[in-house]
């Protein structure tokens, strides 16, 4: 089950902002696009990552675990990109 890092960033924004509209604004994407991303991500992992509330959303227990692990992966990818950029300057 490959997980799209873009969808992980969308989930992180939703967790940070607490609502689809605010998270979509912060990401610079349309609200339906963000909603679709979250649905696709939940379908990929097979677990509900967010509880939909009357005025927003909050991570489920699974969502908190996913977000924690996704943040670690994102940090590793950023480190890799930095290392490759430094190597490119040496060569």
CSV table of N, CA and C in Angstrom, one decimal, residues 3 7 16 19 21 23 37 39 44-45 47 49 51 55-56 59 65 70 75 80 85 89:
chain,number,residue,atom,x,y,z
A,3,UNK,N,1.8,5.0,0.0
A,3,UNK,CA,1.1,6.2,0.5
A,3,UNK,C,1.7,7.4,-0.1
A,7,UNK,N,-0.7,13.4,0.1
A,7,UNK,CA,-1.9,13.2,0.9
A,7,UNK,C,-1.5,13.2,2.4
A,16,UNK,N,-3.7,20.2,11.8
A,16,UNK,CA,-3.3,21.4,12.3
A,16,UNK,C,-4.4,22.5,12.4
A,19,UNK,N,-10.1,22.2,10.4
A,19,UNK,CA,-11.3,22.2,9.5
A,19,UNK,C,-10.8,22.1,8.1
A,21,UNK,N,-12.0,23.6,5.4
A,21,UNK,CA,-11.9,24.9,4.7
A,21,UNK,C,-10.6,25.6,5.1
A,23,UNK,N,-7.8,24.3,6.3
A,23,UNK,CA,-6.7,23.6,5.9
A,23,UNK,C,-6.5,23.7,4.3
A,37,UNK,N,-8.8,14.1,-1.0
A,37,UNK,CA,-7.5,13.6,-0.6
A,37,UNK,C,-7.6,12.8,0.7
A,39,UNK,N,-10.3,11.3,2.0
A,39,UNK,CA,-11.0,10.0,1.7
A,39,UNK,C,-10.1,9.0,1.0
A,44,UNK,N,-6.8,4.1,1.4
A,44,UNK,CA,-5.5,3.5,1.2
A,44,UNK,C,-5.0,2.8,2.4
A,45,UNK,N,-5.1,3.4,3.6
A,45,UNK,CA,-4.7,2.8,4.8
A,45,UNK,C,-5.7,1.9,5.4
A,47,UNK,N,-8.2,2.7,7.4
A,47,UNK,CA,-8.7,3.1,8.7
A,47,UNK,C,-9.2,4.5,8.7
A,49,UNK,N,-9.0,8.1,9.7
A,49,UNK,CA,-7.9,8.9,10.3
A,49,UNK,C,-8.5,10.2,11.0
A,51,UNK,N,-12.1,12.1,12.7
A,51,UNK,CA,-13.5,12.1,13.1
A,51,UNK,C,-14.1,13.4,12.6
A,55,UNK,N,-18.3,21.1,13.4
A,55,UNK,CA,-17.6,22.3,12.9
A,55,UNK,C,-16.1,22.0,12.7
A,56,UNK,N,-15.8,20.9,12.0
A,56,UNK,CA,-14.4,20.5,11.7
A,56,UNK,C,-14.1,19.1,11.8
A,59,UNK,N,-8.2,14.3,14.5
A,59,UNK,CA,-7.6,12.9,14.2
A,59,UNK,C,-8.2,11.9,15.2
A,65,UNK,N,-1.5,8.4,15.3
A,65,UNK,CA,-0.4,7.5,15.0
A,65,UNK,C,0.1,7.7,13.6
A,70,UNK,N,4.0,9.7,9.7
A,70,UNK,CA,4.2,10.5,8.5
A,70,UNK,C,5.1,11.7,8.6
A,75,UNK,N,10.3,14.1,7.4
A,75,UNK,CA,11.6,14.6,7.8
A,75,UNK,C,12.8,13.9,7.2
A,80,UNK,N,17.0,13.6,3.0
A,80,UNK,CA,17.6,13.0,1.8
A,80,UNK,C,17.7,14.0,0.7
A,85,UNK,N,21.2,17.4,-2.6
A,85,UNK,CA,21.5,18.8,-3.1
A,85,UNK,C,23.0,19.1,-2.8
A,89,UNK,N,26.3,19.7,-5.6
A,89,UNK,CA,27.2,20.8,-5.6
A,89,UNK,C,28.7,20.4,-5.6
